[in-house]
PDB file of C-alpha atoms in Angstrom:
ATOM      1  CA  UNK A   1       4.813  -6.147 -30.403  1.00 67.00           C
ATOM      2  CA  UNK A   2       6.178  -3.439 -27.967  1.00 76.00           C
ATOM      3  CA  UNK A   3       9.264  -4.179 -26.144  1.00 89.00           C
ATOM      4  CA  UNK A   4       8.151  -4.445 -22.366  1.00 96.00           C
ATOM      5  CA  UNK A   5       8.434  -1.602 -19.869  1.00 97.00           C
ATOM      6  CA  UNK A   6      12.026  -1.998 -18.327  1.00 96.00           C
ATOM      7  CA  UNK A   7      10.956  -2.182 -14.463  1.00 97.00           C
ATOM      8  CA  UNK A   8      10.148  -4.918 -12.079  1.00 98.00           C
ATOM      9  CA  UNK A   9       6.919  -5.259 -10.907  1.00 98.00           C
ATOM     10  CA  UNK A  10       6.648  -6.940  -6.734  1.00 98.00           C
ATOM     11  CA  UNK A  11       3.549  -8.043  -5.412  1.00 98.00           C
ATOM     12  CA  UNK A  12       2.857  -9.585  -1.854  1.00 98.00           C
ATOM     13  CA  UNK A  13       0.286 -12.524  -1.802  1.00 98.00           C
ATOM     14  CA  UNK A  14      -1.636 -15.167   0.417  1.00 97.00           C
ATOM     15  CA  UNK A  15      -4.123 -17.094  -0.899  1.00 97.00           C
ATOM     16  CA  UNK A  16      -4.851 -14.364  -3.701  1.00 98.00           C
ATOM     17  CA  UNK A  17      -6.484 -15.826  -6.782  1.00 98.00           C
ATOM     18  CA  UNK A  18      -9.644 -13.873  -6.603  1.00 97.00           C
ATOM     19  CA  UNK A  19      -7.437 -10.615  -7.701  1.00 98.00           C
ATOM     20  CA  UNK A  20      -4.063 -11.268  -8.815  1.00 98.00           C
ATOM     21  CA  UNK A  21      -5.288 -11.930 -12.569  1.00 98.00           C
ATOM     22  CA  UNK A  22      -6.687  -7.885 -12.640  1.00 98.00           C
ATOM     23  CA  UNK A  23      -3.776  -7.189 -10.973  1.00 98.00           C
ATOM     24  CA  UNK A  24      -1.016  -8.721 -12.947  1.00 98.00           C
ATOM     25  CA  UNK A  25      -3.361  -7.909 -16.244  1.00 98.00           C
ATOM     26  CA  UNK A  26      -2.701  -4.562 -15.804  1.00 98.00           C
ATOM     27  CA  UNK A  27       1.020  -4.907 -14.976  1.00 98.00           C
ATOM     28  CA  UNK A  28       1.425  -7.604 -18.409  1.00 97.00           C
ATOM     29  CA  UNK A  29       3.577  -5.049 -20.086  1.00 97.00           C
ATOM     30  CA  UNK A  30       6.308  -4.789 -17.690  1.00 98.00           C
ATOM     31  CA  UNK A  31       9.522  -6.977 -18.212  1.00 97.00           C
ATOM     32  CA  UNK A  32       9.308  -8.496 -14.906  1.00 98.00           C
ATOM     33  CA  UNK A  33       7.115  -9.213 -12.292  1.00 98.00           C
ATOM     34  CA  UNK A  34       7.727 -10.851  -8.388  1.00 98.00           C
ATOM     35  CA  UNK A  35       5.139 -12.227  -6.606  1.00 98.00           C
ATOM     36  CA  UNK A  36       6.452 -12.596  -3.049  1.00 98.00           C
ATOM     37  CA  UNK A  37       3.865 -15.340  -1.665  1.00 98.00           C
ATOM     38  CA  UNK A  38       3.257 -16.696   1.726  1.00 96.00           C
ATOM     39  CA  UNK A  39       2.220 -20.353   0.911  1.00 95.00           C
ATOM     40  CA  UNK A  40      -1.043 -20.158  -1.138  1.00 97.00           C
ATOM     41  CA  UNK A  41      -2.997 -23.332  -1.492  1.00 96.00           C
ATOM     42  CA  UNK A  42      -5.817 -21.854  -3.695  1.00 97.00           C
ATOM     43  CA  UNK A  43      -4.832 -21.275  -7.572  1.00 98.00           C
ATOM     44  CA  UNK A  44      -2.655 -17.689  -7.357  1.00 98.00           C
ATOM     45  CA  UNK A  45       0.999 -19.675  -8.173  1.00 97.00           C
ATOM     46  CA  UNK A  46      -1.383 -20.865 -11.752  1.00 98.00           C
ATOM     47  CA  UNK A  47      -2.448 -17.635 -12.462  1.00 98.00           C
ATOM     48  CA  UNK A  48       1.333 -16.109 -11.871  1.00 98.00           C
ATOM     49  CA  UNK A  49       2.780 -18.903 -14.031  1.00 97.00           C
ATOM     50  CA  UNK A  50       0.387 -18.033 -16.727  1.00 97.00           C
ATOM     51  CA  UNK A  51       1.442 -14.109 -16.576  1.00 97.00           C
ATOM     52  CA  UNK A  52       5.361 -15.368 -16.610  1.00 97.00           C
ATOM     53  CA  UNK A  53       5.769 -14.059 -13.006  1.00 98.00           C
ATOM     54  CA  UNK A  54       8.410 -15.503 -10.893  1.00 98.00           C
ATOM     55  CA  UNK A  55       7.457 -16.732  -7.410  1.00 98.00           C
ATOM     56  CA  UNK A  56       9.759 -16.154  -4.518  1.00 98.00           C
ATOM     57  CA  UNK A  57       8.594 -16.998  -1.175  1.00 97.00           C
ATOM     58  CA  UNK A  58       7.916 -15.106   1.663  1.00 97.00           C
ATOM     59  CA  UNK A  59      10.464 -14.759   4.376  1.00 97.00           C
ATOM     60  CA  UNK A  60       9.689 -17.143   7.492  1.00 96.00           C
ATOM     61  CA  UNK A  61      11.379 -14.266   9.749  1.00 95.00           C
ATOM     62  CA  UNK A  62       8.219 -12.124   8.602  1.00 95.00           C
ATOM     63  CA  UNK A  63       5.287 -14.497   9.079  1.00 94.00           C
ATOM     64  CA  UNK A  64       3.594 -15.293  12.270  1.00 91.00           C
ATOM     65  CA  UNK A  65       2.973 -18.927  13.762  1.00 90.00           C
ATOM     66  CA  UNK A  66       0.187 -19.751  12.155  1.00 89.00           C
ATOM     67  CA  UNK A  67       2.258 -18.574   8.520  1.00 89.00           C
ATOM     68  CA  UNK A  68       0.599 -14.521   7.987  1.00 91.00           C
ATOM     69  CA  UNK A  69       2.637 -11.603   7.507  1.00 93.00           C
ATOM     70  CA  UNK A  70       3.601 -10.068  10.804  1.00 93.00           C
ATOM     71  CA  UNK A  71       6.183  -8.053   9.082  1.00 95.00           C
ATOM     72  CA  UNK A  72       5.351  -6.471   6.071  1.00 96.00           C
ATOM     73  CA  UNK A  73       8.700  -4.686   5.093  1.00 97.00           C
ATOM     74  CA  UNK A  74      10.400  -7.643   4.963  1.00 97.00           C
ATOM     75  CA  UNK A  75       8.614  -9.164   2.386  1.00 97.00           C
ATOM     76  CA  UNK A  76       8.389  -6.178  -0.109  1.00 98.00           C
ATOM     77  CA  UNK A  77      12.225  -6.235   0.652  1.00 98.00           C
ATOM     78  CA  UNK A  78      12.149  -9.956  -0.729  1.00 98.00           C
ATOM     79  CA  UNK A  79      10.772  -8.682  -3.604  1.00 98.00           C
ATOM     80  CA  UNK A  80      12.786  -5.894  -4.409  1.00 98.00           C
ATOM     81  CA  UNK A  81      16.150  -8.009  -3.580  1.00 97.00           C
ATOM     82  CA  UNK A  82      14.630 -10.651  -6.547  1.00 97.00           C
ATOM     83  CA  UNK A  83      14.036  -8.301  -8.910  1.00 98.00           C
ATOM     84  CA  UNK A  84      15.946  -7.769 -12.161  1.00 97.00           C
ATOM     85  CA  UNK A  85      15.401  -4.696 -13.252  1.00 96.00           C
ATOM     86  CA  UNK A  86      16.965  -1.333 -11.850  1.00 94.00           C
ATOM     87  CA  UNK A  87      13.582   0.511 -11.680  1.00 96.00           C
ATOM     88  CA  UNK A  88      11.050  -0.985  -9.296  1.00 98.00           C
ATOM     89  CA  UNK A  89       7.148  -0.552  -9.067  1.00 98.00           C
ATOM     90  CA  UNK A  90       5.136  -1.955  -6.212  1.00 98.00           C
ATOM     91  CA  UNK A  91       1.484  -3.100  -5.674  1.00 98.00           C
ATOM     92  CA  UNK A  92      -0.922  -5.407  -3.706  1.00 98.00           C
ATOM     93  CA  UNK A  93      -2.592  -8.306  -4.996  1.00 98.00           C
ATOM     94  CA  UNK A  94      -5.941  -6.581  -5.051  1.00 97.00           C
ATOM     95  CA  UNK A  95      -4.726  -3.219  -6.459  1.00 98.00           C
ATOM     96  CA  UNK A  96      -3.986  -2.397 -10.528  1.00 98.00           C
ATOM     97  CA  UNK A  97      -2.300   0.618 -12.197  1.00 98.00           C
ATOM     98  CA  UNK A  98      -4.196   2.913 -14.369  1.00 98.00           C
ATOM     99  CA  UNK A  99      -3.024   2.802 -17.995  1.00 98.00           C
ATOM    100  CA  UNK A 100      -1.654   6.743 -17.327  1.00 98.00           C
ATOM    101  CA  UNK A 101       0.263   5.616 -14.724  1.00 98.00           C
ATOM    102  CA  UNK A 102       1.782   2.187 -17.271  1.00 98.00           C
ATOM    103  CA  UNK A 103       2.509   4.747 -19.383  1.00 97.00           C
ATOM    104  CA  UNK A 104       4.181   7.293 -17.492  1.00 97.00           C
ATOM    105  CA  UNK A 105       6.353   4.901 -16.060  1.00 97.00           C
ATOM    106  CA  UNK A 106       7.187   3.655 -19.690  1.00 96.00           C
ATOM    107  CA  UNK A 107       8.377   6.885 -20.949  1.00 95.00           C
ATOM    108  CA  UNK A 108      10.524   7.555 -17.668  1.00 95.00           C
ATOM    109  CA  UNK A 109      12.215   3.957 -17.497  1.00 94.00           C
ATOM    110  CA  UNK A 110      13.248   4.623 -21.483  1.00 88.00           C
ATOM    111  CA  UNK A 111      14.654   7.947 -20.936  1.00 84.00           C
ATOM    112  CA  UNK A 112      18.409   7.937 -20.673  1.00 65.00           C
ATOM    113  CA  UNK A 113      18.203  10.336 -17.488  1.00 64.00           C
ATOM    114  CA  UNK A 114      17.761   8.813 -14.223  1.00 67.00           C
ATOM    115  CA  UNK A 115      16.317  11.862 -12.468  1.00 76.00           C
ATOM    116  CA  UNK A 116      14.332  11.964 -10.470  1.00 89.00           C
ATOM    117  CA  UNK A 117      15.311   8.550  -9.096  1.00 92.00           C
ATOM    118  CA  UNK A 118      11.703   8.283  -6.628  1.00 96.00           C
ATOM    119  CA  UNK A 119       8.113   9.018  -7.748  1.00 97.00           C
ATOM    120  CA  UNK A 120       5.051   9.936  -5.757  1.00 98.00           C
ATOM    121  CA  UNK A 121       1.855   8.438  -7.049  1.00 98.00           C
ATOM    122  CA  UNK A 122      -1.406   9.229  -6.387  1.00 98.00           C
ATOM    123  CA  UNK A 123      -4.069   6.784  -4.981  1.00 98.00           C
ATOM    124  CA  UNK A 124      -7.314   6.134  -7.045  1.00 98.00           C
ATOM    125  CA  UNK A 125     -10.794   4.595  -5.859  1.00 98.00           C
ATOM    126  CA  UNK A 126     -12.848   2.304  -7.439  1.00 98.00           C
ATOM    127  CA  UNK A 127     -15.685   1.691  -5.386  1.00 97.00           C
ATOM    128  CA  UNK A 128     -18.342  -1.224  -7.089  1.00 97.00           C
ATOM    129  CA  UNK A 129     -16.668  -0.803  -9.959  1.00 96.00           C
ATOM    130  CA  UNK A 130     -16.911   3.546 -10.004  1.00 96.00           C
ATOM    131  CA  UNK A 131     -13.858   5.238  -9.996  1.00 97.00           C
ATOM    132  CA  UNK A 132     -14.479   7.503  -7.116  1.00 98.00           C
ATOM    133  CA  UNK A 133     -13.785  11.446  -7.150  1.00 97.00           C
ATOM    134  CA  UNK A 134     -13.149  12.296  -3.956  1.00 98.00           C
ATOM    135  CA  UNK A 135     -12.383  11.273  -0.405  1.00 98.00           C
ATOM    136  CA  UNK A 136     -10.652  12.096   2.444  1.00 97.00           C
ATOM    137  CA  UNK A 137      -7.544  10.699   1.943  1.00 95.00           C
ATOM    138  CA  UNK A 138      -6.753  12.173  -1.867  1.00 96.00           C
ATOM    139  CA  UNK A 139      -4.352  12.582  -3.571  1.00 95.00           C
ATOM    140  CA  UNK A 140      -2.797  10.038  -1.028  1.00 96.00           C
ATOM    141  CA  UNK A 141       0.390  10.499  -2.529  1.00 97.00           C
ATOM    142  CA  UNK A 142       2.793   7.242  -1.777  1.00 97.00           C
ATOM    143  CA  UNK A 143       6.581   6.297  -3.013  1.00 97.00           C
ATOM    144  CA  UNK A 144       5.105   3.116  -5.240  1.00 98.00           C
ATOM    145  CA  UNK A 145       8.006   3.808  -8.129  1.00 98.00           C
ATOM    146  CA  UNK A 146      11.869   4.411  -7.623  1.00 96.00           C
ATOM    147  CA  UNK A 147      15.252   3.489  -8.906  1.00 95.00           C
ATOM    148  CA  UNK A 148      18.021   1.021  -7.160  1.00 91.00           C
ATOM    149  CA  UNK A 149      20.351   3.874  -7.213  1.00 89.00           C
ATOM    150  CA  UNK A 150      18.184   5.534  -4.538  1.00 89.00           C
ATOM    151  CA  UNK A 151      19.594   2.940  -1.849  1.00 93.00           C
ATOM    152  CA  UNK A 152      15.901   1.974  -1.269  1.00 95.00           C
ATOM    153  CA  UNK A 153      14.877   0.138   1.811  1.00 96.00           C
ATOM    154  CA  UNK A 154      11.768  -1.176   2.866  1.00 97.00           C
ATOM    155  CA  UNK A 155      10.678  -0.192   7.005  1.00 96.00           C
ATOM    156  CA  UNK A 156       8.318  -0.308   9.093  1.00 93.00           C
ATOM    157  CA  UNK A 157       6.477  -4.123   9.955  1.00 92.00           C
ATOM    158  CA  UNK A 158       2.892  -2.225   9.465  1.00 90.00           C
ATOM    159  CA  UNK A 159       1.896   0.442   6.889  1.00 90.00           C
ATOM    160  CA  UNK A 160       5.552   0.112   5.503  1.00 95.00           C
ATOM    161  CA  UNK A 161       7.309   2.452   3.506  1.00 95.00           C
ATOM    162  CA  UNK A 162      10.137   3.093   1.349  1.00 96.00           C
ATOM    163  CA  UNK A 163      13.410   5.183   2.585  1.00 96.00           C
ATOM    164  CA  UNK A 164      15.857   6.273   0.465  1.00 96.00           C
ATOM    165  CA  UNK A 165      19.658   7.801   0.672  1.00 93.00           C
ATOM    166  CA  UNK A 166      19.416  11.663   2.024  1.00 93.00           C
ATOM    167  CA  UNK A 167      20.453  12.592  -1.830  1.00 91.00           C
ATOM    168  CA  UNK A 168      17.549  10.920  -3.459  1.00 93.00           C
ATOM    169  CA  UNK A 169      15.241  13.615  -5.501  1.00 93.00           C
ATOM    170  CA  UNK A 170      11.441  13.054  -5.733  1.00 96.00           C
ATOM    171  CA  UNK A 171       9.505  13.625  -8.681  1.00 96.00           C
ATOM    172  CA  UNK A 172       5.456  13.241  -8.615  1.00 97.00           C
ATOM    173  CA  UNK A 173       3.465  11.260 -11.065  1.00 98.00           C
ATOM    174  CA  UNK A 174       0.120  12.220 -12.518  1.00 97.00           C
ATOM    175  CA  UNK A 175      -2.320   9.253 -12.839  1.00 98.00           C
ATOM    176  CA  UNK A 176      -2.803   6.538  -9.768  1.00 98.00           C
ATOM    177  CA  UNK A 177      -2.639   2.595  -8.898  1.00 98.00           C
ATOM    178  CA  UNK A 178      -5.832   1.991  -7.875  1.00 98.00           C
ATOM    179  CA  UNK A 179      -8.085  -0.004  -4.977  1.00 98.00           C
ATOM    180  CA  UNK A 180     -10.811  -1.914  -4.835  1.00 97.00           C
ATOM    181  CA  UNK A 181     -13.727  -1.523  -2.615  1.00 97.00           C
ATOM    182  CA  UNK A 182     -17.825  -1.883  -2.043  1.00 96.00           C
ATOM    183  CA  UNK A 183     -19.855  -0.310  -0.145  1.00 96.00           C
ATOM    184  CA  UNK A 184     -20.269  -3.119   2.922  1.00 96.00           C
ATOM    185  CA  UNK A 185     -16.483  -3.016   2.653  1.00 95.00           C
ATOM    186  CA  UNK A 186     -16.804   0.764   4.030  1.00 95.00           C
ATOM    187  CA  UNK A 187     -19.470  -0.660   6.435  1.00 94.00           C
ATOM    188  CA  UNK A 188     -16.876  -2.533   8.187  1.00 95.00           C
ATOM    189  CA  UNK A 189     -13.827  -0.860   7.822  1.00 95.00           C
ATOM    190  CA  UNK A 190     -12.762  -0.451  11.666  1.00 95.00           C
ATOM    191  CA  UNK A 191     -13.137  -4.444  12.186  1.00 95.00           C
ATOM    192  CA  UNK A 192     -11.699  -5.354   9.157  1.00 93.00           C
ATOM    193  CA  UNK A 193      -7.970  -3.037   9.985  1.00 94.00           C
ATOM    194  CA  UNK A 194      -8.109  -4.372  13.469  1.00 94.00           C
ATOM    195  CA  UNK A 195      -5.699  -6.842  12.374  1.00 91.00           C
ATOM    196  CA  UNK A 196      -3.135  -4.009  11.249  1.00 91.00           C
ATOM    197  CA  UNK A 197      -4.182  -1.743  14.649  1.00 94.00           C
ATOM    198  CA  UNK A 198      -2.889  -4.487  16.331  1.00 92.00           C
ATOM    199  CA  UNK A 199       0.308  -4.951  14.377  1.00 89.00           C
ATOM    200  CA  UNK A 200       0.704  -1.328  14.764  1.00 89.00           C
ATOM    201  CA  UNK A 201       0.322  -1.529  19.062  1.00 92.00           C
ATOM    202  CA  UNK A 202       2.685  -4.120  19.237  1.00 89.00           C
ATOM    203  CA  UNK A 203       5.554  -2.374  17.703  1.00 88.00           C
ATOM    204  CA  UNK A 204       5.736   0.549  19.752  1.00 90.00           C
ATOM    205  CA  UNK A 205       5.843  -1.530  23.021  1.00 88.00           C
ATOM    206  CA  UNK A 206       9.495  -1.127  23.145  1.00 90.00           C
ATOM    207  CA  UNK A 207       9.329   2.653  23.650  1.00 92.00           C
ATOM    208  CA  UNK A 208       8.852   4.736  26.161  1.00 93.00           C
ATOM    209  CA  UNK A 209       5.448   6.240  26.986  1.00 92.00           C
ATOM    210  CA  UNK A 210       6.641  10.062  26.170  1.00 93.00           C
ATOM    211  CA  UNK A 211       7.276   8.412  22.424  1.00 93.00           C
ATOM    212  CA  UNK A 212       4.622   6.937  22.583  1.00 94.00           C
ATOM    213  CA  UNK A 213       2.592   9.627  23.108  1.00 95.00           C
ATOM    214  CA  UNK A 214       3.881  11.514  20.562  1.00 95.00           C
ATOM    215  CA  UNK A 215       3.824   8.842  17.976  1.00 93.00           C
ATOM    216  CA  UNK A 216      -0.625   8.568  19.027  1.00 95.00           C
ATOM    217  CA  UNK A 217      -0.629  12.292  18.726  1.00 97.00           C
ATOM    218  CA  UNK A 218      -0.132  11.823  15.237  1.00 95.00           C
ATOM    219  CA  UNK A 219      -2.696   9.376  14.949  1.00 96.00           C
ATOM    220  CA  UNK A 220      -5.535  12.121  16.300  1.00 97.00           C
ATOM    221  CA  UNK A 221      -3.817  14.976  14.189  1.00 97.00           C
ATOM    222  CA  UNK A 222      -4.863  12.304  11.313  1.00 96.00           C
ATOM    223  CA  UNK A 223      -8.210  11.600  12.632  1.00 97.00           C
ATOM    224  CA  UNK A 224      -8.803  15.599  13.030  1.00 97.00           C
ATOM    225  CA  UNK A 225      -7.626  15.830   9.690  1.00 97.00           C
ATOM    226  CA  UNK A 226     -10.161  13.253   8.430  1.00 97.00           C
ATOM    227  CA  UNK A 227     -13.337  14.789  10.129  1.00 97.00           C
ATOM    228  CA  UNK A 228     -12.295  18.540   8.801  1.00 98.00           C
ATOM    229  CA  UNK A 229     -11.966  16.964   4.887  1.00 97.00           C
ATOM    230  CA  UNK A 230     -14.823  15.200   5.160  1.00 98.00           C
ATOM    231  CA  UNK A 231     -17.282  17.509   6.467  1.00 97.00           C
ATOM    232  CA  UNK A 232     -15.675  19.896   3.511  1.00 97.00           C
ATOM    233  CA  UNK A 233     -16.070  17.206   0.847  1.00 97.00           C
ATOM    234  CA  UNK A 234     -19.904  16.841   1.477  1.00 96.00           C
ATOM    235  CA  UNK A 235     -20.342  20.978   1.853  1.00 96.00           C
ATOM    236  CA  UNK A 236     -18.922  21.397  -1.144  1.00 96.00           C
ATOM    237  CA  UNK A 237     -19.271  18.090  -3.564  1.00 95.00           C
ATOM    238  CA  UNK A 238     -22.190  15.903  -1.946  1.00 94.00           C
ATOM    239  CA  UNK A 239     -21.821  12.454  -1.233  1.00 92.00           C
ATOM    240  CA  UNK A 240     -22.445  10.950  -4.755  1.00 92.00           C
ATOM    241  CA  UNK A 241     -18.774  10.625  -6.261  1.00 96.00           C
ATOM    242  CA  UNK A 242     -16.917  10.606  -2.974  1.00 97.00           C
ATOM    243  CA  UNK A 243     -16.175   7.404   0.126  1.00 97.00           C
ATOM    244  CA  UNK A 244     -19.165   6.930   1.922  1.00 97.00           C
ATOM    245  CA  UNK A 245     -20.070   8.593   5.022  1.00 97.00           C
ATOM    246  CA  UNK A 246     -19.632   5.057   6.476  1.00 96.00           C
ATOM    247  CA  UNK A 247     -16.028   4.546   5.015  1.00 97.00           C
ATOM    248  CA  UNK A 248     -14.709   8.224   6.483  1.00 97.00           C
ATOM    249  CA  UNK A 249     -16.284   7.354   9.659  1.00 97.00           C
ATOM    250  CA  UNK A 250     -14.188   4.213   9.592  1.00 97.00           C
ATOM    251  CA  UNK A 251     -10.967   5.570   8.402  1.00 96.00           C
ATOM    252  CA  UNK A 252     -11.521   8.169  11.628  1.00 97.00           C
ATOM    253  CA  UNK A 253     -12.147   5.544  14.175  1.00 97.00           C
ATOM    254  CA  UNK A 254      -9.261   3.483  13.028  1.00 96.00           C
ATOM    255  CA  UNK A 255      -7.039   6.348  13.958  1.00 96.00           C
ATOM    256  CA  UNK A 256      -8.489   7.177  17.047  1.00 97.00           C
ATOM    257  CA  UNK A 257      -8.023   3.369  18.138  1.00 96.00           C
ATOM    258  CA  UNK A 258      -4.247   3.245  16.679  1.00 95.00           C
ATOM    259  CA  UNK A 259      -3.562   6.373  19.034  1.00 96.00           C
ATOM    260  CA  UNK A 260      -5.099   3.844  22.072  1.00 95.00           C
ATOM    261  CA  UNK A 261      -3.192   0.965  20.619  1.00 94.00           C
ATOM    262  CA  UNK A 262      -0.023   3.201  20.576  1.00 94.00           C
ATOM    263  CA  UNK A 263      -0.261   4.671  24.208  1.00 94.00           C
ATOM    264  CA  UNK A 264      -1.513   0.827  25.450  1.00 92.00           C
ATOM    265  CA  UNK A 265       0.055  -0.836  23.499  1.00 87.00           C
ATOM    266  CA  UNK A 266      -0.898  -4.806  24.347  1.00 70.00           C
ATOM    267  CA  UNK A 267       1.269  -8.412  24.504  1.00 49.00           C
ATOM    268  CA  UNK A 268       1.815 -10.485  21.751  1.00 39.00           C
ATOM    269  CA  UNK A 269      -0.523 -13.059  23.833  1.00 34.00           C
ATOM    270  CA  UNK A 270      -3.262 -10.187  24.287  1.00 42.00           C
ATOM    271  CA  UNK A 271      -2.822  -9.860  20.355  1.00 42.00           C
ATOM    272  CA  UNK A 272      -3.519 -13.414  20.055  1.00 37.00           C
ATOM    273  CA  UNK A 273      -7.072 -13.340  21.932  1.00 36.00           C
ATOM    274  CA  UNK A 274      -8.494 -10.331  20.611  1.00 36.00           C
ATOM    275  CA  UNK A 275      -7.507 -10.483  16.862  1.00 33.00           C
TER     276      UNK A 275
END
């Protein structure tokens, strides 16, 4: 038998059972694995147990009243504070690595050099079970792999993100984690991110509306950006092998609305009655 892969392995869930066995199935070969859960009652603490995973729960600072994340960086902080290895590797309950990326990661963790110390990897599609070829959004490049050395922090309540000390290098992996989608997924991608809109509205209250601005003109640079690489996608590729017209139509809208959400941004007992 192999020796395992020398990283830990966190992973956020709620109620997760339907997923977490692809997930942690491809994850099996790493040493050690953190779920961070928020108080599942359905069968996802079995299905860790029988993978070896350890359980930690989810901070109560980062959950809402009625117990879901409200703060997302605080629980993949959770789980990088539990783990036990120095190298770390992060992933949602519904998402699996590729077995490029497991073995990418293998060879870097067992090389005595520990540079770079942060690695960019590249977001796959599998759409009804079809790895998809192209979409807006690819390569979608995020920081899902680093060292401890790299003073890595967690930020952001919504879409959260790993920083790291000014010094930290970047390298950039080759094969992707990947998510799962189906077409009606696509069909109602704008309701179903509402949630995380809102999320997103709330925490820019605090600022003043010239930040504010700036922070939604982001959000229609994105939205641009969308419309541009789709329209370029289907000139040159089709629609066969890439995220339905539905999905990019989705993905733009979202943005549009997070810019609103930003510049108007609503109270937490607005939140409450529209989400």
């Amino acid at each position: 038998m192999s020796p395992k892969i020398p990283c830990s392995v966190g992973i956020l869930t709620r109620n997760s059972a339907a997923t977490l066995r692809r997930a942690l199935e491809s994850v099996k070969d790493f040493e050690d694995i953190v779920i961070c859960d928020g108080g599942s009652s359905d069968d996802t603490l079995v299905i860790a147990q029988e993978f070896g995973a350890r359980v930690v729960p989810q901070p109560e600072e980062a959950k809402g009243p009625d117990g879901r994340l409200i703060d997302f960086s605080k629980a993949r902080q959770a789980s990088l504070d539990a783990a036990r290895c120095d190298w770390f590797l992060y992933i949602d309950a519904d998402e699996t690595i590729s077995e490029g990326l497991r073995d990418e990661i293998a060879r870097i963790t067992r090389q005595a050099a520990e540079n770079p110390v942060a690695y960019r990897v590249p977001l796959g599609i599998i759409m009804d079970g079809r790895v998809l070829k192209y979409s807006s959004n690819f390569p979608g490049y995020q920081t899902r792999f680093f060292h401890r050395k790299g003073d890595a922090r967690f930020v952001k309540t919504v879409h959260e993100h790993v920083e790291f000390a000014p010094d930290v290098t970047f390298g950039t992996l080759q094969h992707p984690w990947y998510v799962y989608t189906t077409m009606a997924d696509w069909q109602t991608y704008t309701a179903d991110t509402a949630v995380y809109r809102a999320l997103m509205s709330e925490s820019y209250k605090h600022l003043s509306f010239l930040q504010r601005l700036f922070a939604a003109l982001g959000s229609l640079k994105s939205a641009f950006g969308i419309m541009l690489r789709t329209l370029l996608i289907r000139l040159r590729y089709g629609g066969r092998d890439a995220v339905p017209l539905s999905g990019e139509v989705g993905r733009m809208c979202d943005q549009l609305l997070t810019a609103l959400g930003i510049l108007f941004p609503r109270s937490s007992r607005e939140r409450a009655t529209h989400v």
